[in-house]
């Protein structure tokens, strides 16, 4: 696996500790997130060492035709189920009462039942928020490794869904790279892939009229902005990496849950909820 990608998740674990100081009101959810990240990093390391039993032979052809590289519902998750069992043990151990109850229920499921539920989830069927959290926490590190072997041309994609897994982004960020200055990238809610998107365009409906896009920034967290669309009433956060170079977009999003509560109060719905359902 690309060393930069692996390091990024190790760095994320260090960042979560800093965020507890920065967002003391989110301490509890960040404690939970820290344990999830520890688990996910173990999975990433393990899968990278053992090799990936996921077929990516059709990936480039699919991308060329504007489809996401992976067709999640055709993946055989069976070899990965031991990780799911490990995650359910952790969730039962450290989760809230609701999480514990759901994890314990899933722990009693047979292998076939678990696989069937996973397939339902990857096919986009409605799940309860805790099931969603558990399945996402399980799939995230696996897909993170797989996404490393998928390449796509940033300027050629520019869609509002992930080029690797087809999911929606839960957060976006601004960054300077060698190729572009102040470019805006979206980060996939499921596999954490980053891809380029027009900065002044609503991620939900594609509206790019200035007077139908509002930007909100709170004084306490000036490096995180909300981009809200008055046409479709959706919003997404914009994390400005140029203001805080240590930011990890998916974690900043989780830590700044107070901004989500505010946006909801203003009548906006997030483009896609993050792992923890905010
Ligand atoms: Zn994805
Ligand atoms: Zn919109």
PDB file of C-alpha atoms and ligand atoms in Angstrom:
ATOM      1  CA  UNK A   1       0.000   0.000   0.000  1.00  0.00           C
ATOM      2  CA  UNK A   2       1.040   3.558  -0.772  1.00  0.00           C
ATOM      3  CA  UNK A   3       3.036   4.688   2.244  1.00  0.00           C
ATOM      4  CA  UNK A   4       1.430   8.143   2.238  1.00  0.00           C
ATOM      5  CA  UNK A   5      -2.051   6.643   2.509  1.00  0.00           C
ATOM      6  CA  UNK A   6      -1.074   4.344   5.353  1.00  0.00           C
ATOM      7  CA  UNK A   7       0.633   7.205   7.196  1.00  0.00           C
ATOM      8  CA  UNK A   8      -2.451   9.389   6.736  1.00  0.00           C
ATOM      9  CA  UNK A   9      -4.545   7.023   8.863  1.00  0.00           C
ATOM     10  CA  UNK A  10      -1.809   6.730  11.473  1.00  0.00           C
ATOM     11  CA  UNK A  11      -1.758  10.484  11.543  1.00  0.00           C
ATOM     12  CA  UNK A  12      -5.549  10.515  11.889  1.00  0.00           C
ATOM     13  CA  UNK A  13      -5.199   8.577  15.124  1.00  0.00           C
ATOM     14  CA  UNK A  14      -2.819  11.205  16.480  1.00  0.00           C
ATOM     15  CA  UNK A  15      -5.150  13.971  15.305  1.00  0.00           C
ATOM     16  CA  UNK A  16      -8.130  12.561  17.161  1.00  0.00           C
ATOM     17  CA  UNK A  17      -6.254  13.100  20.423  1.00  0.00           C
ATOM     18  CA  UNK A  18      -5.631  16.764  19.525  1.00  0.00           C
ATOM     19  CA  UNK A  19      -9.253  17.228  18.560  1.00  0.00           C
ATOM     20  CA  UNK A  20     -10.398  16.210  22.035  1.00  0.00           C
ATOM     21  CA  UNK A  21      -8.605  19.314  23.345  1.00  0.00           C
ATOM     22  CA  UNK A  22      -9.914  21.498  20.538  1.00  0.00           C
ATOM     23  CA  UNK A  23     -13.535  20.317  20.800  1.00  0.00           C
ATOM     24  CA  UNK A  24     -14.014  19.332  24.463  1.00  0.00           C
ATOM     25  CA  UNK A  25     -17.788  19.130  23.927  1.00  0.00           C
ATOM     26  CA  UNK A  26     -17.189  16.238  21.485  1.00  0.00           C
ATOM     27  CA  UNK A  27     -14.892  14.297  23.779  1.00  0.00           C
ATOM     28  CA  UNK A  28     -17.146  11.281  24.175  1.00  0.00           C
ATOM     29  CA  UNK A  29     -17.666  10.684  20.482  1.00  0.00           C
ATOM     30  CA  UNK A  30     -13.965  11.253  19.842  1.00  0.00           C
ATOM     31  CA  UNK A  31     -13.059   8.663  22.491  1.00  0.00           C
ATOM     32  CA  UNK A  32     -15.276   6.215  20.625  1.00  0.00           C
ATOM     33  CA  UNK A  33     -13.770   7.270  17.297  1.00  0.00           C
ATOM     34  CA  UNK A  34     -10.265   6.713  18.649  1.00  0.00           C
ATOM     35  CA  UNK A  35     -11.032   3.055  19.361  1.00  0.00           C
ATOM     36  CA  UNK A  36     -12.628   2.651  15.940  1.00  0.00           C
ATOM     37  CA  UNK A  37      -9.544   4.159  14.285  1.00  0.00           C
ATOM     38  CA  UNK A  38      -7.248   1.824  16.227  1.00  0.00           C
ATOM     39  CA  UNK A  39      -9.288  -1.104  14.959  1.00  0.00           C
ATOM     40  CA  UNK A  40      -9.348   0.225  11.393  1.00  0.00           C
ATOM     41  CA  UNK A  41      -5.606   0.812  11.328  1.00  0.00           C
ATOM     42  CA  UNK A  42      -5.022  -2.776  12.438  1.00  0.00           C
ATOM     43  CA  UNK A  43      -7.257  -3.978   9.597  1.00  0.00           C
ATOM     44  CA  UNK A  44      -5.439  -1.773   7.063  1.00  0.00           C
ATOM     45  CA  UNK A  45      -2.093  -3.128   8.178  1.00  0.00           C
ATOM     46  CA  UNK A  46      -3.304  -6.715   8.180  1.00  0.00           C
ATOM     47  CA  UNK A  47      -4.931  -6.599   4.739  1.00  0.00           C
ATOM     48  CA  UNK A  48      -1.951  -4.767   3.231  1.00  0.00           C
ATOM     49  CA  UNK A  49       0.360  -7.497   4.517  1.00  0.00           C
ATOM     50  CA  UNK A  50      -1.787 -10.419   3.436  1.00  0.00           C
ATOM     51  CA  UNK A  51      -2.792  -9.059   0.028  1.00  0.00           C
ATOM     52  CA  UNK A  52      -6.312  -8.159  -1.040  1.00  0.00           C
ATOM     53  CA  UNK A  53      -8.813 -10.814  -2.040  1.00  0.00           C
ATOM     54  CA  UNK A  54     -10.979  -8.282  -3.904  1.00  0.00           C
ATOM     55  CA  UNK A  55     -11.172  -8.383  -7.687  1.00  0.00           C
ATOM     56  CA  UNK A  56     -10.345  -5.001  -9.207  1.00  0.00           C
ATOM     57  CA  UNK A  57      -9.760  -6.218 -12.757  1.00  0.00           C
ATOM     58  CA  UNK A  58     -12.775  -4.330 -14.101  1.00  0.00           C
ATOM     59  CA  UNK A  59     -12.056  -1.135 -12.185  1.00  0.00           C
ATOM     60  CA  UNK A  60     -10.394   0.907 -14.918  1.00  0.00           C
ATOM     61  CA  UNK A  61     -12.943  -0.103 -17.536  1.00  0.00           C
ATOM     62  CA  UNK A  62     -15.811   0.877 -15.245  1.00  0.00           C
ATOM     63  CA  UNK A  63     -14.272   4.269 -14.453  1.00  0.00           C
ATOM     64  CA  UNK A  64     -13.779   4.940 -18.149  1.00  0.00           C
ATOM     65  CA  UNK A  65     -17.531   4.486 -18.588  1.00  0.00           C
ATOM     66  CA  UNK A  66     -18.323   6.874 -15.742  1.00  0.00           C
ATOM     67  CA  UNK A  67     -19.148   4.107 -13.258  1.00  0.00           C
ATOM     68  CA  UNK A  68     -17.463   3.708  -9.858  1.00  0.00           C
ATOM     69  CA  UNK A  69     -14.479   1.353  -9.954  1.00  0.00           C
ATOM     70  CA  UNK A  70     -16.042  -1.187  -7.600  1.00  0.00           C
ATOM     71  CA  UNK A  71     -19.421  -2.843  -7.662  1.00  0.00           C
ATOM     72  CA  UNK A  72     -19.791  -3.329  -3.915  1.00  0.00           C
ATOM     73  CA  UNK A  73     -22.726  -5.697  -4.071  1.00  0.00           C
ATOM     74  CA  UNK A  74     -20.714  -8.236  -6.058  1.00  0.00           C
ATOM     75  CA  UNK A  75     -17.805  -8.382  -3.592  1.00  0.00           C
ATOM     76  CA  UNK A  76     -17.414 -11.523  -1.483  1.00  0.00           C
ATOM     77  CA  UNK A  77     -17.054 -10.208   2.062  1.00  0.00           C
ATOM     78  CA  UNK A  78     -16.683 -13.651   3.618  1.00  0.00           C
ATOM     79  CA  UNK A  79     -12.875 -13.574   3.995  1.00  0.00           C
ATOM     80  CA  UNK A  80     -13.238 -10.317   5.929  1.00  0.00           C
ATOM     81  CA  UNK A  81     -15.865 -11.430   8.424  1.00  0.00           C
ATOM     82  CA  UNK A  82     -13.362 -12.074  11.256  1.00  0.00           C
ATOM     83  CA  UNK A  83     -12.761  -8.298  11.242  1.00  0.00           C
ATOM     84  CA  UNK A  84     -16.500  -7.734  11.590  1.00  0.00           C
ATOM     85  CA  UNK A  85     -16.566 -10.044  14.622  1.00  0.00           C
ATOM     86  CA  UNK A  86     -13.665  -8.124  16.130  1.00  0.00           C
ATOM     87  CA  UNK A  87     -15.447  -4.815  15.531  1.00  0.00           C
ATOM     88  CA  UNK A  88     -18.669  -6.083  17.120  1.00  0.00           C
ATOM     89  CA  UNK A  89     -16.712  -7.098  20.233  1.00  0.00           C
ATOM     90  CA  UNK A  90     -15.183  -3.620  20.441  1.00  0.00           C
ATOM     91  CA  UNK A  91     -18.530  -1.892  19.850  1.00  0.00           C
ATOM     92  CA  UNK A  92     -20.171  -4.021  22.516  1.00  0.00           C
ATOM     93  CA  UNK A  93     -17.355  -3.138  24.882  1.00  0.00           C
ATOM     94  CA  UNK A  94     -17.119   0.639  24.392  1.00  0.00           C
ATOM     95  CA  UNK A  95     -20.385   1.680  22.715  1.00  0.00           C
ATOM     96  CA  UNK A  96     -23.356   3.480  24.185  1.00  0.00           C
ATOM     97  CA  UNK A  97     -26.193   1.275  25.388  1.00  0.00           C
ATOM     98  CA  UNK A  98     -27.865   1.460  21.988  1.00  0.00           C
ATOM     99  CA  UNK A  99     -24.671   0.538  20.152  1.00  0.00           C
ATOM    100  CA  UNK A 100     -23.997  -2.274  22.576  1.00  0.00           C
ATOM    101  CA  UNK A 101     -27.487  -3.696  22.072  1.00  0.00           C
ATOM    102  CA  UNK A 102     -27.169  -3.636  18.278  1.00  0.00           C
ATOM    103  CA  UNK A 103     -23.635  -5.083  18.363  1.00  0.00           C
ATOM    104  CA  UNK A 104     -24.787  -7.888  20.666  1.00  0.00           C
ATOM    105  CA  UNK A 105     -27.694  -8.652  18.370  1.00  0.00           C
ATOM    106  CA  UNK A 106     -25.369  -8.870  15.365  1.00  0.00           C
ATOM    107  CA  UNK A 107     -22.900 -10.997  17.314  1.00  0.00           C
ATOM    108  CA  UNK A 108     -25.573 -13.668  17.563  1.00  0.00           C
ATOM    109  CA  UNK A 109     -26.118 -13.661  13.787  1.00  0.00           C
ATOM    110  CA  UNK A 110     -24.801 -16.546  11.731  1.00  0.00           C
ATOM    111  CA  UNK A 111     -22.192 -15.951   9.045  1.00  0.00           C
ATOM    112  CA  UNK A 112     -24.891 -16.200   6.351  1.00  0.00           C
ATOM    113  CA  UNK A 113     -27.116 -13.688   8.113  1.00  0.00           C
ATOM    114  CA  UNK A 114     -24.277 -11.219   8.527  1.00  0.00           C
ATOM    115  CA  UNK A 115     -23.284 -11.558   4.871  1.00  0.00           C
ATOM    116  CA  UNK A 116     -26.877 -11.060   3.753  1.00  0.00           C
ATOM    117  CA  UNK A 117     -27.170  -7.891   5.823  1.00  0.00           C
ATOM    118  CA  UNK A 118     -23.900  -6.587   4.435  1.00  0.00           C
ATOM    119  CA  UNK A 119     -25.092  -7.144   0.892  1.00  0.00           C
ATOM    120  CA  UNK A 120     -28.325  -5.291   1.699  1.00  0.00           C
ATOM    121  CA  UNK A 121     -26.294  -2.422   3.060  1.00  0.00           C
ATOM    122  CA  UNK A 122     -24.016  -2.217  -0.002  1.00  0.00           C
ATOM    123  CA  UNK A 123     -27.084  -2.271  -2.235  1.00  0.00           C
ATOM    124  CA  UNK A 124     -28.303   0.854  -0.496  1.00  0.00           C
ATOM    125  CA  UNK A 125     -31.146  -0.646   1.495  1.00  0.00           C
ATOM    126  CA  UNK A 126     -32.305   1.321   4.532  1.00  0.00           C
ATOM    127  CA  UNK A 127     -30.568   0.301   7.738  1.00  0.00           C
ATOM    128  CA  UNK A 128     -30.929   1.663  11.222  1.00  0.00           C
ATOM    129  CA  UNK A 129     -28.264   4.292  12.112  1.00  0.00           C
ATOM    130  CA  UNK A 130     -26.290   1.964  14.373  1.00  0.00           C
ATOM    131  CA  UNK A 131     -26.173  -0.838  11.855  1.00  0.00           C
ATOM    132  CA  UNK A 132     -25.012   1.752   9.336  1.00  0.00           C
ATOM    133  CA  UNK A 133     -22.254   2.866  11.709  1.00  0.00           C
ATOM    134  CA  UNK A 134     -21.052  -0.702  12.281  1.00  0.00           C
ATOM    135  CA  UNK A 135     -21.107  -1.710   8.623  1.00  0.00           C
ATOM    136  CA  UNK A 136     -19.366   1.491   7.590  1.00  0.00           C
ATOM    137  CA  UNK A 137     -16.692   1.128  10.283  1.00  0.00           C
ATOM    138  CA  UNK A 138     -16.070  -2.406   9.005  1.00  0.00           C
ATOM    139  CA  UNK A 139     -16.031  -1.607   5.280  1.00  0.00           C
ATOM    140  CA  UNK A 140     -14.037   1.610   5.537  1.00  0.00           C
ATOM    141  CA  UNK A 141     -10.544   0.158   6.123  1.00  0.00           C
ATOM    142  CA  UNK A 142     -11.058  -2.661   3.590  1.00  0.00           C
ATOM    143  CA  UNK A 143     -12.134  -0.243   0.874  1.00  0.00           C
ATOM    144  CA  UNK A 144      -9.418   2.182   1.909  1.00  0.00           C
ATOM    145  CA  UNK A 145      -6.813  -0.441   1.001  1.00  0.00           C
ATOM    146  CA  UNK A 146      -8.596  -1.437  -2.214  1.00  0.00           C
ATOM    147  CA  UNK A 147      -8.932   2.193  -3.333  1.00  0.00           C
ATOM    148  CA  UNK A 148      -5.156   2.396  -3.324  1.00  0.00           C
ATOM    149  CA  UNK A 149      -5.011   0.166  -6.390  1.00  0.00           C
ATOM    150  CA  UNK A 150      -7.564   2.246  -8.326  1.00  0.00           C
ATOM    151  CA  UNK A 151      -6.392   5.226 -10.343  1.00  0.00           C
ATOM    152  CA  UNK A 152      -8.565   7.880 -11.939  1.00  0.00           C
ATOM    153  CA  UNK A 153      -8.032  11.252 -13.532  1.00  0.00           C
ATOM    154  CA  UNK A 154      -9.166  13.984 -11.127  1.00  0.00           C
ATOM    155  CA  UNK A 155     -10.153  16.482 -13.827  1.00  0.00           C
ATOM    156  CA  UNK A 156     -12.132  13.853 -15.721  1.00  0.00           C
ATOM    157  CA  UNK A 157     -14.446  12.759 -12.889  1.00  0.00           C
ATOM    158  CA  UNK A 158     -15.860  15.849 -11.088  1.00  0.00           C
ATOM    159  CA  UNK A 159     -19.063  14.009 -10.063  1.00  0.00           C
ATOM    160  CA  UNK A 160     -20.796  14.171  -6.683  1.00  0.00           C
ATOM    161  CA  UNK A 161     -20.309  10.438  -6.075  1.00  0.00           C
ATOM    162  CA  UNK A 162     -17.114   8.554  -5.300  1.00  0.00           C
ATOM    163  CA  UNK A 163     -15.071   7.240  -8.273  1.00  0.00           C
ATOM    164  CA  UNK A 164     -14.071   4.180  -6.266  1.00  0.00           C
ATOM    165  CA  UNK A 165     -17.210   2.987  -4.447  1.00  0.00           C
ATOM    166  CA  UNK A 166     -20.012   5.235  -5.694  1.00  0.00           C
ATOM    167  CA  UNK A 167     -20.957   6.616  -2.260  1.00  0.00           C
ATOM    168  CA  UNK A 168     -21.609  10.261  -1.500  1.00  0.00           C
ATOM    169  CA  UNK A 169     -19.092  12.521   0.261  1.00  0.00           C
ATOM    170  CA  UNK A 170     -19.714  13.536   3.870  1.00  0.00           C
ATOM    171  CA  UNK A 171     -17.176  16.364   3.927  1.00  0.00           C
ATOM    172  CA  UNK A 172     -15.118  18.502   1.547  1.00  0.00           C
ATOM    173  CA  UNK A 173     -11.865  20.410   1.928  1.00  0.00           C
ATOM    174  CA  UNK A 174      -9.730  23.084   0.339  1.00  0.00           C
ATOM    175  CA  UNK A 175      -6.073  22.460  -0.303  1.00  0.00           C
ATOM    176  CA  UNK A 176      -3.113  23.630  -2.354  1.00  0.00           C
ATOM    177  CA  UNK A 177      -1.293  21.015  -4.400  1.00  0.00           C
ATOM    178  CA  UNK A 178       1.300  21.167  -7.133  1.00  0.00           C
ATOM    179  CA  UNK A 179      -1.419  21.004  -9.790  1.00  0.00           C
ATOM    180  CA  UNK A 180      -3.970  23.421  -8.411  1.00  0.00           C
ATOM    181  CA  UNK A 181      -4.211  26.198  -5.877  1.00  0.00           C
ATOM    182  CA  UNK A 182      -7.115  26.205  -3.433  1.00  0.00           C
ATOM    183  CA  UNK A 183      -8.666  23.196  -5.115  1.00  0.00           C
ATOM    184  CA  UNK A 184     -11.732  21.673  -3.529  1.00  0.00           C
ATOM    185  CA  UNK A 185     -11.870  17.962  -2.898  1.00  0.00           C
ATOM    186  CA  UNK A 186     -14.716  15.806  -1.668  1.00  0.00           C
ATOM    187  CA  UNK A 187     -13.994  12.946   0.725  1.00  0.00           C
ATOM    188  CA  UNK A 188     -16.026   9.763   0.394  1.00  0.00           C
ATOM    189  CA  UNK A 189     -18.132   8.905   3.437  1.00  0.00           C
ATOM    190  CA  UNK A 190     -17.398   5.209   2.955  1.00  0.00           C
ATOM    191  CA  UNK A 191     -13.933   4.583   1.472  1.00  0.00           C
ATOM    192  CA  UNK A 192     -12.374   7.996   2.237  1.00  0.00           C
ATOM    193  CA  UNK A 193     -11.234   8.549  -1.358  1.00  0.00           C
ATOM    194  CA  UNK A 194     -10.709  12.225  -2.240  1.00  0.00           C
ATOM    195  CA  UNK A 195     -11.761  13.643  -5.577  1.00  0.00           C
ATOM    196  CA  UNK A 196     -11.892  17.039  -7.207  1.00  0.00           C
ATOM    197  CA  UNK A 197     -15.120  19.030  -7.414  1.00  0.00           C
ATOM    198  CA  UNK A 198     -16.028  22.563  -8.458  1.00  0.00           C
ATOM    199  CA  UNK A 199     -15.614  24.800  -5.454  1.00  0.00           C
ATOM    200  CA  UNK A 200     -18.620  27.032  -6.057  1.00  0.00           C
ATOM    201  CA  UNK A 201     -21.114  24.299  -6.852  1.00  0.00           C
ATOM    202  CA  UNK A 202     -23.662  22.600  -4.602  1.00  0.00           C
ATOM    203  CA  UNK A 203     -22.598  18.984  -4.038  1.00  0.00           C
ATOM    204  CA  UNK A 204     -26.200  17.790  -3.973  1.00  0.00           C
ATOM    205  CA  UNK A 205     -27.988  19.490  -6.865  1.00  0.00           C
ATOM    206  CA  UNK A 206     -25.151  21.063  -8.841  1.00  0.00           C
ATOM    207  CA  UNK A 207     -26.503  24.614  -8.426  1.00  0.00           C
ATOM    208  CA  UNK A 208     -23.688  27.113  -9.016  1.00  0.00           C
ATOM    209  CA  UNK A 209     -25.545  30.393  -8.789  1.00  0.00           C
ATOM    210  CA  UNK A 210     -23.808  32.643  -6.284  1.00  0.00           C
ATOM    211  CA  UNK A 211     -26.986  34.004  -4.764  1.00  0.00           C
ATOM    212  CA  UNK A 212     -28.288  30.512  -4.041  1.00  0.00           C
ATOM    213  CA  UNK A 213     -25.234  29.386  -2.087  1.00  0.00           C
ATOM    214  CA  UNK A 214     -24.664  30.556   1.473  1.00  0.00           C
ATOM    215  CA  UNK A 215     -21.460  30.241   3.444  1.00  0.00           C
ATOM    216  CA  UNK A 216     -21.422  30.104   7.235  1.00  0.00           C
ATOM    217  CA  UNK A 217     -18.418  30.118   9.489  1.00  0.00           C
ATOM    218  CA  UNK A 218     -18.392  30.008  13.271  1.00  0.00           C
ATOM    219  CA  UNK A 219     -15.973  32.224  15.175  1.00  0.00           C
ATOM    220  CA  UNK A 220     -14.599  29.370  17.278  1.00  0.00           C
ATOM    221  CA  UNK A 221     -13.720  27.129  14.322  1.00  0.00           C
ATOM    222  CA  UNK A 222     -12.709  29.501  11.575  1.00  0.00           C
ATOM    223  CA  UNK A 223     -11.084  26.818   9.396  1.00  0.00           C
ATOM    224  CA  UNK A 224     -14.401  25.006   8.893  1.00  0.00           C
ATOM    225  CA  UNK A 225     -17.029  26.619   6.709  1.00  0.00           C
ATOM    226  CA  UNK A 226     -20.505  25.400   5.802  1.00  0.00           C
ATOM    227  CA  UNK A 227     -21.599  25.628   2.196  1.00  0.00           C
ATOM    228  CA  UNK A 228     -25.391  25.587   2.139  1.00  0.00           C
ATOM    229  CA  UNK A 229     -27.603  25.585  -0.921  1.00  0.00           C
ATOM    230  CA  UNK A 230     -30.872  27.521  -0.775  1.00  0.00           C
ATOM    231  CA  UNK A 231     -32.142  25.647  -3.830  1.00  0.00           C
ATOM    232  CA  UNK A 232     -32.061  22.081  -2.398  1.00  0.00           C
ATOM    233  CA  UNK A 233     -31.494  22.928   1.301  1.00  0.00           C
ATOM    234  CA  UNK A 234     -28.479  20.675   1.604  1.00  0.00           C
ATOM    235  CA  UNK A 235     -25.115  21.557   3.111  1.00  0.00           C
ATOM    236  CA  UNK A 236     -21.589  20.200   3.355  1.00  0.00           C
ATOM    237  CA  UNK A 237     -18.596  21.378   5.370  1.00  0.00           C
ATOM    238  CA  UNK A 238     -15.517  22.871   3.749  1.00  0.00           C
ATOM    239  CA  UNK A 239     -12.404  22.270   5.830  1.00  0.00           C
ATOM    240  CA  UNK A 240      -9.708  24.776   4.865  1.00  0.00           C
ATOM    241  CA  UNK A 241      -6.446  22.846   5.040  1.00  0.00           C
ATOM    242  CA  UNK A 242      -4.585  26.044   4.197  1.00  0.00           C
ATOM    243  CA  UNK A 243      -5.676  27.469   7.547  1.00  0.00           C
ATOM    244  CA  UNK A 244      -4.969  24.259   9.487  1.00  0.00           C
ATOM    245  CA  UNK A 245      -2.518  22.003   7.710  1.00  0.00           C
ATOM    246  CA  UNK A 246      -2.874  19.286  10.347  1.00  0.00           C
ATOM    247  CA  UNK A 247      -6.597  18.864   9.764  1.00  0.00           C
ATOM    248  CA  UNK A 248      -7.963  15.429   8.797  1.00  0.00           C
ATOM    249  CA  UNK A 249     -11.233  16.288   7.007  1.00  0.00           C
ATOM    250  CA  UNK A 250     -13.319  13.267   8.065  1.00  0.00           C
ATOM    251  CA  UNK A 251     -12.301  13.733  11.697  1.00  0.00           C
ATOM    252  CA  UNK A 252     -12.763  17.510  11.739  1.00  0.00           C
ATOM    253  CA  UNK A 253     -16.271  16.799  10.488  1.00  0.00           C
ATOM    254  CA  UNK A 254     -16.988  14.390  13.338  1.00  0.00           C
ATOM    255  CA  UNK A 255     -15.473  16.697  15.971  1.00  0.00           C
ATOM    256  CA  UNK A 256     -17.455  19.747  14.816  1.00  0.00           C
ATOM    257  CA  UNK A 257     -20.852  18.136  15.375  1.00  0.00           C
ATOM    258  CA  UNK A 258     -22.097  21.396  16.927  1.00  0.00           C
ATOM    259  CA  UNK A 259     -22.057  22.919  13.421  1.00  0.00           C
ATOM    260  CA  UNK A 260     -24.313  20.114  12.177  1.00  0.00           C
ATOM    261  CA  UNK A 261     -26.783  20.731  14.972  1.00  0.00           C
ATOM    262  CA  UNK A 262     -26.790  24.415  14.068  1.00  0.00           C
ATOM    263  CA  UNK A 263     -27.317  23.728  10.345  1.00  0.00           C
ATOM    264  CA  UNK A 264     -30.160  21.347  11.098  1.00  0.00           C
ATOM    265  CA  UNK A 265     -31.765  24.039  13.217  1.00  0.00           C
ATOM    266  CA  UNK A 266     -31.563  26.353  10.189  1.00  0.00           C
ATOM    267  CA  UNK A 267     -33.463  23.809   8.107  1.00  0.00           C
ATOM    268  CA  UNK A 268     -30.547  22.277   6.173  1.00  0.00           C
ATOM    269  CA  UNK A 269     -29.828  18.567   5.696  1.00  0.00           C
ATOM    270  CA  UNK A 270     -26.309  17.238   5.223  1.00  0.00           C
ATOM    271  CA  UNK A 271     -25.418  15.885   1.766  1.00  0.00           C
ATOM    272  CA  UNK A 272     -24.378  12.639   3.468  1.00  0.00           C
ATOM    273  CA  UNK A 273     -24.029  11.820   7.142  1.00  0.00           C
ATOM    274  CA  UNK A 274     -20.606  10.785   8.416  1.00  0.00           C
ATOM    275  CA  UNK A 275     -19.670   7.474  10.007  1.00  0.00           C
ATOM    276  CA  UNK A 276     -21.191   8.446  13.344  1.00  0.00           C
ATOM    277  CA  UNK A 277     -24.428   9.576  11.767  1.00  0.00           C
ATOM    278  CA  UNK A 278     -24.017  13.375  12.106  1.00  0.00           C
TER     279      UNK A 278
HETATM  280 ZN1  LIG B   1     -15.867   5.769  -1.877  1.00  0.00          ZN
HETATM  281 ZN1  LIG B   2     -28.261  22.310  -3.975  1.00  0.00          ZN
END
